[in-house]
PDB file of C-alpha atoms in Angstrom:
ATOM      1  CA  UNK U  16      96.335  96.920 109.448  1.00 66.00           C
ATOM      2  CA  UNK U  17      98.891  97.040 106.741  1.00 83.00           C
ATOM      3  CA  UNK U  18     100.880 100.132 106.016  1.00 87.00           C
ATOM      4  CA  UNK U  19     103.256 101.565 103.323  1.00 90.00           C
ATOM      5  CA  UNK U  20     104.703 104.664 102.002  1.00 93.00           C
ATOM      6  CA  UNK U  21     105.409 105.465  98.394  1.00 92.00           C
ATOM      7  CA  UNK U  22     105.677 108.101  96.046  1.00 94.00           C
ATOM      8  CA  UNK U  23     102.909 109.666  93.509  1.00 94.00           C
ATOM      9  CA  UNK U  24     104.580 109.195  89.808  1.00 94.00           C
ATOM     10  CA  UNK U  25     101.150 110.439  88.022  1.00 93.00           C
ATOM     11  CA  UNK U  26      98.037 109.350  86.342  1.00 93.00           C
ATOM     12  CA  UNK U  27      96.970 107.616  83.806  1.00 93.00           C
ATOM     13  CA  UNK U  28      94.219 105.545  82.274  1.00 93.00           C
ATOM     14  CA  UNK U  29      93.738 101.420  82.059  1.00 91.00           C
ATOM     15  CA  UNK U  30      90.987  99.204  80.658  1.00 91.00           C
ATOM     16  CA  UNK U  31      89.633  96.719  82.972  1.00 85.00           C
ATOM     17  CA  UNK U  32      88.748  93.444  81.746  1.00 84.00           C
ATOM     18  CA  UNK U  33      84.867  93.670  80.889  1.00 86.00           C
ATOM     19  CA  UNK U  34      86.455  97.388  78.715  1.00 88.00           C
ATOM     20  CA  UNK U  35      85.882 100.223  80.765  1.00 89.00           C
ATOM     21  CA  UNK U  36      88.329 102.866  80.711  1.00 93.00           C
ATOM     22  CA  UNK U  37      89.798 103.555  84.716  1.00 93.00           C
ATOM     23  CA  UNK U  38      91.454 106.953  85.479  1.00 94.00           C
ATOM     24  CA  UNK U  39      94.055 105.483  87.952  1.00 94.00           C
ATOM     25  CA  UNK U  40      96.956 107.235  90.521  1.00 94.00           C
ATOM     26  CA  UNK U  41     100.248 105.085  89.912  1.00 95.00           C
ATOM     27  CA  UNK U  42     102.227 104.662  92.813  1.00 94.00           C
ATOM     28  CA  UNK U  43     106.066 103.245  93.339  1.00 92.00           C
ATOM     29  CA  UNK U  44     105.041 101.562  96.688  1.00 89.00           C
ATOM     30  CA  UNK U  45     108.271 100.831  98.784  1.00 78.00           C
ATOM     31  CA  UNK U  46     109.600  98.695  99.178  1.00 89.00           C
ATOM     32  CA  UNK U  47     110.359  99.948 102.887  1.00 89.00           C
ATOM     33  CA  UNK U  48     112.310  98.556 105.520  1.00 88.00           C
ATOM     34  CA  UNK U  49     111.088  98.427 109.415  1.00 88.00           C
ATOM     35  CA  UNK U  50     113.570 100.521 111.455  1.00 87.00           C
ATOM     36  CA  UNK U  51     111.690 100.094 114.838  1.00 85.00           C
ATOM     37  CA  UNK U  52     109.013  97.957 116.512  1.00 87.00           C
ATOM     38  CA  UNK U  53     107.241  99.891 119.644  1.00 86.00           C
ATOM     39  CA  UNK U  54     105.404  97.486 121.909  1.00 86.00           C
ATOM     40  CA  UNK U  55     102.703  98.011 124.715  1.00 87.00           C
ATOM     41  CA  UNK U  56     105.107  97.048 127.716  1.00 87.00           C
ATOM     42  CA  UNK U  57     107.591  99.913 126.644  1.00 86.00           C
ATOM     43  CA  UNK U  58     106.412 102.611 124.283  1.00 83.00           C
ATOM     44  CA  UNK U  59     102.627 102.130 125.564  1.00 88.00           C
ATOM     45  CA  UNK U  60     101.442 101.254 122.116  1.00 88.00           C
ATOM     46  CA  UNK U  61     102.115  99.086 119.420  1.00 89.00           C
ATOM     47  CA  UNK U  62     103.149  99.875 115.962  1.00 89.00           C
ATOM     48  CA  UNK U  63     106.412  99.741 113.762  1.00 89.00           C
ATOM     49  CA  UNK U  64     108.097 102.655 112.287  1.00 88.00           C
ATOM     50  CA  UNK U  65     109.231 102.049 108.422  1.00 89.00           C
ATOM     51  CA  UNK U  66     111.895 104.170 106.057  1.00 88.00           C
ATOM     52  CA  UNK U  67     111.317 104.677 102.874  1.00 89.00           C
ATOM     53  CA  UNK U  68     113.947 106.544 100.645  1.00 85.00           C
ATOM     54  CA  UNK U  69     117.410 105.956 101.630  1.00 81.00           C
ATOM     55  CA  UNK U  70     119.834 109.388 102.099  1.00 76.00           C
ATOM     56  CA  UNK U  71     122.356 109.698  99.938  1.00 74.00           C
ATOM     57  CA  UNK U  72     124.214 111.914 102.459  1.00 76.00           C
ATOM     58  CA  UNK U  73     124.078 111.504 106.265  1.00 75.00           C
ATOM     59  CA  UNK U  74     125.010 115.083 106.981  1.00 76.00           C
ATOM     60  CA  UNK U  75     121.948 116.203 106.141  1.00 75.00           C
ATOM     61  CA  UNK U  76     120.127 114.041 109.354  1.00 80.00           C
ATOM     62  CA  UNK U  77     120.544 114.536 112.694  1.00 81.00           C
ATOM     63  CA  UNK U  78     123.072 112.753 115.010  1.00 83.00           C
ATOM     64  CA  UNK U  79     120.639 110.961 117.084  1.00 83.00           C
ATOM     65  CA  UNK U  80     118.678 109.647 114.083  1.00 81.00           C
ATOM     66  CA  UNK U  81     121.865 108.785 112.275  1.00 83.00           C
ATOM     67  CA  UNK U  82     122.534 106.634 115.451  1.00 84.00           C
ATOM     68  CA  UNK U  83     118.882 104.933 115.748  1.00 81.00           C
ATOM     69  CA  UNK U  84     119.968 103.497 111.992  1.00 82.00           C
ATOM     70  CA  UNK U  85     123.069 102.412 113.413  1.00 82.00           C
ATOM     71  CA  UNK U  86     121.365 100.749 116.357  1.00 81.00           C
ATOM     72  CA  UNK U  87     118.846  98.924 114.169  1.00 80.00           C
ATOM     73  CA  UNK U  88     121.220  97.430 111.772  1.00 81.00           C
ATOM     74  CA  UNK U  89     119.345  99.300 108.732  1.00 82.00           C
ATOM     75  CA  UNK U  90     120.390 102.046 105.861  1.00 81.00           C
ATOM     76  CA  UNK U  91     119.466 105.872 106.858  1.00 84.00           C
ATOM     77  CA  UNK U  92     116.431 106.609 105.371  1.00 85.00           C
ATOM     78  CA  UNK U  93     115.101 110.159 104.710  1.00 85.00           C
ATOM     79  CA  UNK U  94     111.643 109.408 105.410  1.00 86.00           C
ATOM     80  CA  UNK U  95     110.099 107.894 108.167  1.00 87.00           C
ATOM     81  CA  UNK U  96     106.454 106.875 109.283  1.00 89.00           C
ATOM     82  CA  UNK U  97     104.410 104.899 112.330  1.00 89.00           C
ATOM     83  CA  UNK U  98     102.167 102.540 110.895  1.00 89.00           C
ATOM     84  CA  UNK U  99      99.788 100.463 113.557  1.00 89.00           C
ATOM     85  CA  UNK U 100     100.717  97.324 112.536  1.00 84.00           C
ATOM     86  CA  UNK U 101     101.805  94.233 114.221  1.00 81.00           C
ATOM     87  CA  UNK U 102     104.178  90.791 114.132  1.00 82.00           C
ATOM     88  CA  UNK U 103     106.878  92.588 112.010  1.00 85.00           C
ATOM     89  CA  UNK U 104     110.785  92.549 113.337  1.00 86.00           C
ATOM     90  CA  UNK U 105     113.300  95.202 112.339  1.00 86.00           C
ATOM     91  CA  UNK U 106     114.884  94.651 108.833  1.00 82.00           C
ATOM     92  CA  UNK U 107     111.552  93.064 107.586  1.00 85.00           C
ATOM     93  CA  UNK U 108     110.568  94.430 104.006  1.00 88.00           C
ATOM     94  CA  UNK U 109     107.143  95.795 103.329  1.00 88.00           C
ATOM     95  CA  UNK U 110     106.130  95.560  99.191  1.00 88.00           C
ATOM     96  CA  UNK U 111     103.506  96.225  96.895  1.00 88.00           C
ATOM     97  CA  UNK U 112     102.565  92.963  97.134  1.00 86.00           C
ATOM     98  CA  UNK U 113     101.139  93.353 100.396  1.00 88.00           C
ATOM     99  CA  UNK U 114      98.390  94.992  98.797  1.00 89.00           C
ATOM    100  CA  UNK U 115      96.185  93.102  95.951  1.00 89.00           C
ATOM    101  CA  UNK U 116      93.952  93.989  93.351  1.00 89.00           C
ATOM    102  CA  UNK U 117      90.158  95.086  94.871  1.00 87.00           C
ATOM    103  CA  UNK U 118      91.331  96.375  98.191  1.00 88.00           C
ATOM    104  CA  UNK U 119      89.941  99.441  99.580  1.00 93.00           C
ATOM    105  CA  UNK U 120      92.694 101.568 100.926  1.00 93.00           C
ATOM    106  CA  UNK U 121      93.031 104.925 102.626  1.00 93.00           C
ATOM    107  CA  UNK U 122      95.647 107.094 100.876  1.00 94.00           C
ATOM    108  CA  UNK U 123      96.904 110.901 102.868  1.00 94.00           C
ATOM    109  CA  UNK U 124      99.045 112.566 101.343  1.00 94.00           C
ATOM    110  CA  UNK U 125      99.886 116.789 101.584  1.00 95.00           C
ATOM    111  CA  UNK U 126      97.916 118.698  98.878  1.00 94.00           C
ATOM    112  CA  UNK U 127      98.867 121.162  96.637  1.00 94.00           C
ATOM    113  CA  UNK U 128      99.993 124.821  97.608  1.00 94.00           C
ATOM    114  CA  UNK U 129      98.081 126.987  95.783  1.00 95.00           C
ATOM    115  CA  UNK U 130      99.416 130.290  97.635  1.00 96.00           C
ATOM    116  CA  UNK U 131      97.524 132.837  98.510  1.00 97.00           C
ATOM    117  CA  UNK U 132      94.206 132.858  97.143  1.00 96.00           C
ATOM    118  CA  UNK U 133      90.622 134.931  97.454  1.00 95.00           C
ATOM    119  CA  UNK U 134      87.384 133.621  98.437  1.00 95.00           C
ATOM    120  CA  UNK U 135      85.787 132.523  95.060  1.00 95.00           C
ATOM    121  CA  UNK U 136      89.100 129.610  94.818  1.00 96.00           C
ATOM    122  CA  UNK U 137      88.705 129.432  98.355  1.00 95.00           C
ATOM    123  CA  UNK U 138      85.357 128.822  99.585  1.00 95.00           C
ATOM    124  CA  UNK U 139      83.669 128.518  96.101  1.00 95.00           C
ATOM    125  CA  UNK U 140      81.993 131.838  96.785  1.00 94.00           C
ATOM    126  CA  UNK U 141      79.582 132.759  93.863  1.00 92.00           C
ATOM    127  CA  UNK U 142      80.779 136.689  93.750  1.00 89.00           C
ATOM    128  CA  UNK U 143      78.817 139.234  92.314  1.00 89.00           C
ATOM    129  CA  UNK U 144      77.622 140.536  89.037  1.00 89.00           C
ATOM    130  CA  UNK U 145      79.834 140.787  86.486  1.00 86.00           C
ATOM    131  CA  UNK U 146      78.114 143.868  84.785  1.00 86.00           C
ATOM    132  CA  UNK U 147      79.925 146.900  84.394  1.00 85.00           C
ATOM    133  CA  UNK U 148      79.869 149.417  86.968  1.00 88.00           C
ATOM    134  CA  UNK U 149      78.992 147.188  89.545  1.00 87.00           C
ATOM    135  CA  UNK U 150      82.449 147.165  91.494  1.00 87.00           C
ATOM    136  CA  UNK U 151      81.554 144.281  93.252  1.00 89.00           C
ATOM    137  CA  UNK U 152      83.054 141.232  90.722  1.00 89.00           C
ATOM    138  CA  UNK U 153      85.373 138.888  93.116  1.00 91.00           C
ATOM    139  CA  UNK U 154      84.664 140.826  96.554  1.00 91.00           C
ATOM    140  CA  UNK U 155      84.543 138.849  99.656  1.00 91.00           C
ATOM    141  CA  UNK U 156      81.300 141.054 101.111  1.00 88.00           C
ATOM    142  CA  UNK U 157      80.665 142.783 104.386  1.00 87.00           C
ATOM    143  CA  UNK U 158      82.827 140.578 107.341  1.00 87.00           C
ATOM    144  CA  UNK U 159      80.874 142.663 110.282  1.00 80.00           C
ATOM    145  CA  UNK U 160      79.169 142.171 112.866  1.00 79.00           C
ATOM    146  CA  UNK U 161      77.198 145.577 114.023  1.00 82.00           C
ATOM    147  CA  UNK U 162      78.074 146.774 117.513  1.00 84.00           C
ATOM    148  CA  UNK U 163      78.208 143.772 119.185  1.00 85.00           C
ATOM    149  CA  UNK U 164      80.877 142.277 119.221  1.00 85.00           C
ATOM    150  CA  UNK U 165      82.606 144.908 117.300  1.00 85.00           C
ATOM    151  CA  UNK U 166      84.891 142.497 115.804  1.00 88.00           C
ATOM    152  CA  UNK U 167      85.019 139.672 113.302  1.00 89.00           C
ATOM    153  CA  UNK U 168      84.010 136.375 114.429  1.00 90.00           C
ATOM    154  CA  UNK U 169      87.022 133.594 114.410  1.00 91.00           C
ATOM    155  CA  UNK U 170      86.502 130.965 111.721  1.00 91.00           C
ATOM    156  CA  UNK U 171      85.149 133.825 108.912  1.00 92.00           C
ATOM    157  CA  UNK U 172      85.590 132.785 105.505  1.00 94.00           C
ATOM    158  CA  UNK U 173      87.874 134.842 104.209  1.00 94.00           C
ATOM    159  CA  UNK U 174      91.001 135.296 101.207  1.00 95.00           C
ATOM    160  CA  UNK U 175      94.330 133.751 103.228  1.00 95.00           C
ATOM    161  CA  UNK U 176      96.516 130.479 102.137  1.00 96.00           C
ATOM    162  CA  UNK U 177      95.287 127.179 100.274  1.00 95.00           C
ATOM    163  CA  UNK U 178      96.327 123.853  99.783  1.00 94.00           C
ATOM    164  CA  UNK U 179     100.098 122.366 101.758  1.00 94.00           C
ATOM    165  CA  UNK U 180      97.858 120.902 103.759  1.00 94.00           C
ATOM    166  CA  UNK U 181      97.157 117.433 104.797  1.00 95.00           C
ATOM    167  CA  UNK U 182      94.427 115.492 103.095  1.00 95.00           C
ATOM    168  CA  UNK U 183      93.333 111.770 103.665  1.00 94.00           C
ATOM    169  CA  UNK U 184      91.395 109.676 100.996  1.00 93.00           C
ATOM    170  CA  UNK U 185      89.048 106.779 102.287  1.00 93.00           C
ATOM    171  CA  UNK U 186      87.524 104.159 100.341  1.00 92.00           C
ATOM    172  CA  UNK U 187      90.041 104.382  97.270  1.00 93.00           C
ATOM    173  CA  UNK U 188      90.246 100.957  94.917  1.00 92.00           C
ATOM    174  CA  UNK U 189      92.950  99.090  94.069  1.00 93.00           C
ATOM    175  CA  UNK U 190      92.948  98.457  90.410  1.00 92.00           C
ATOM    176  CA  UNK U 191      95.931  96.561  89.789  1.00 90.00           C
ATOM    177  CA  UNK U 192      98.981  95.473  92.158  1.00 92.00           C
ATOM    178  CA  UNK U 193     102.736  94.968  89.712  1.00 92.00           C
ATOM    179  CA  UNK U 194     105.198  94.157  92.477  1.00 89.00           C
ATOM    180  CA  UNK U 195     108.115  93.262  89.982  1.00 91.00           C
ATOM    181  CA  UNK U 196     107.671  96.824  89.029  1.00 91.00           C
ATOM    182  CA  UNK U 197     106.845  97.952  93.282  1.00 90.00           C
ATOM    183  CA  UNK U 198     103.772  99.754  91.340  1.00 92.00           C
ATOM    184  CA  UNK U 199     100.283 100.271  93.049  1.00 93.00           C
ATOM    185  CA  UNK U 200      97.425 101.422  91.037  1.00 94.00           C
ATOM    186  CA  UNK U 201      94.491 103.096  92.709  1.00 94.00           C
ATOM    187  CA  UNK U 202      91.178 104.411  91.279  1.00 93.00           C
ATOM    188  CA  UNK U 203      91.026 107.894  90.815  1.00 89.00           C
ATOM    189  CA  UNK U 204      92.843 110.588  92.295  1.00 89.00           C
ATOM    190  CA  UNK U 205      94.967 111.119  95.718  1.00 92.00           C
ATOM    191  CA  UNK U 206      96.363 114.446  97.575  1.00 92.00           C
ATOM    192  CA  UNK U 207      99.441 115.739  96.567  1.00 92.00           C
ATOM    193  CA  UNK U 208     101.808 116.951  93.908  1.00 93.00           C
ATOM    194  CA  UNK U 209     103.892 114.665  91.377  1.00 93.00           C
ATOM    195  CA  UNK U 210     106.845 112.902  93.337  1.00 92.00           C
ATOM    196  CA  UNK U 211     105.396 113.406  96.695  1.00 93.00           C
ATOM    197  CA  UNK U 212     105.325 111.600  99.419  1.00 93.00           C
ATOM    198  CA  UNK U 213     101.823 109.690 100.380  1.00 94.00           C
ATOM    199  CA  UNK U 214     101.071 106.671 102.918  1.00 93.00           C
ATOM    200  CA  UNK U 215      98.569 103.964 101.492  1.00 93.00           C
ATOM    201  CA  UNK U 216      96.578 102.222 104.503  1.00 91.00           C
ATOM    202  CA  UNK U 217      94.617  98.726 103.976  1.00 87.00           C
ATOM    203  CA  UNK U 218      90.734 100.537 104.914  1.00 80.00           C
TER     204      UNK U 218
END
């Protein structure tokens, strides 16, 4: 499996060759630099941890972290992630070009907070008529249960906080691959905000 980590710059729109218009994600993919490789014989699994990012300031990481960079020969980074991946040695480079054009990839990324919201935004909840008088426009509805069990069941759908959470993407296209540029451009949307942080996985 190949791995990366890069940041959402936007959307936009491209033309493919036979002329149809593509609503694409652009993505500055990496480049990012393997920090750690975790084998089966002493972490129990294999996979190699990657920074992407590097920290302007140290202070602002931990001492033990600081000295993992140190110990791996590598600039601090302010973002780090596992990917399963294998034959990679610490220092190697991961690019856009890892990726090509027509490869389904699996992009998670943390969503959009959108605060505190009621049940319509929520749970799509139709609501109730919007004539006047009838007091009962955006109202969530009876949350009961009778006598038994006198309480509301867990899981209810009810008003409480949306979005900030995260959100994985399967089966996404890659419509074009500009390493020079460390772009990746994927077919519709993916999770998260503008200049967020998302990981792109080879499906």
């Amino acid at each position: 499996m190949t791995g990366i980590l890069g940041k959402k710059l936007g959307m936009t729109q491209i033309f493919t060759e036979d002329g149809k218009l593509v609503p694409v994600t652009v993505i500055e993919a990496g480049p990012c630099c393997v920090v750690q490789v975790k084998t089966p014989e002493k972490d129990g699994y294999e996979a190699v941890k990657v920074g992407f990012i590097e920290a302007r300031k140290e202070k602002n990481l931990s001492k033990p972290l600081i000295g993992a960079f140190k110990k791996a020969g590598t600039p601090v980074f302010k973002i780090l992630k596992e990917f399963h991946m294998s034959g990679l040695q610490v220092g190697d480079m991961i690019k856009a070009d890892s990726f090509s054009k027509g490869d389904k990839v699996t992009v998670s990324g943390i969503s959009k907070g959108k605060g505190f919201q009621g049940v319509m935004k929520r749970h799509k909840f139709k609501g109730g008529p919007d004539s006047h008088g009838s007091m009962f426009n955006r109202a969530p509805g009876s949350i009961g249960a009778s006598s038994f069990p006198s309480r509301v069941w867990k899981g209810m759908r009810m008003a409480g906080h949306m979005g900030s959470e995260r959100v994985t993407m399967k089966n996404l296209t890659v419509v074009d691959v500009r390493p020079e540029q460390n772009l990746i451009l994927i077919k519709g949307a993916v999770p998260g905000a503008v200049n967020s942080i998302v990981e792109i996985r080879k499906a």
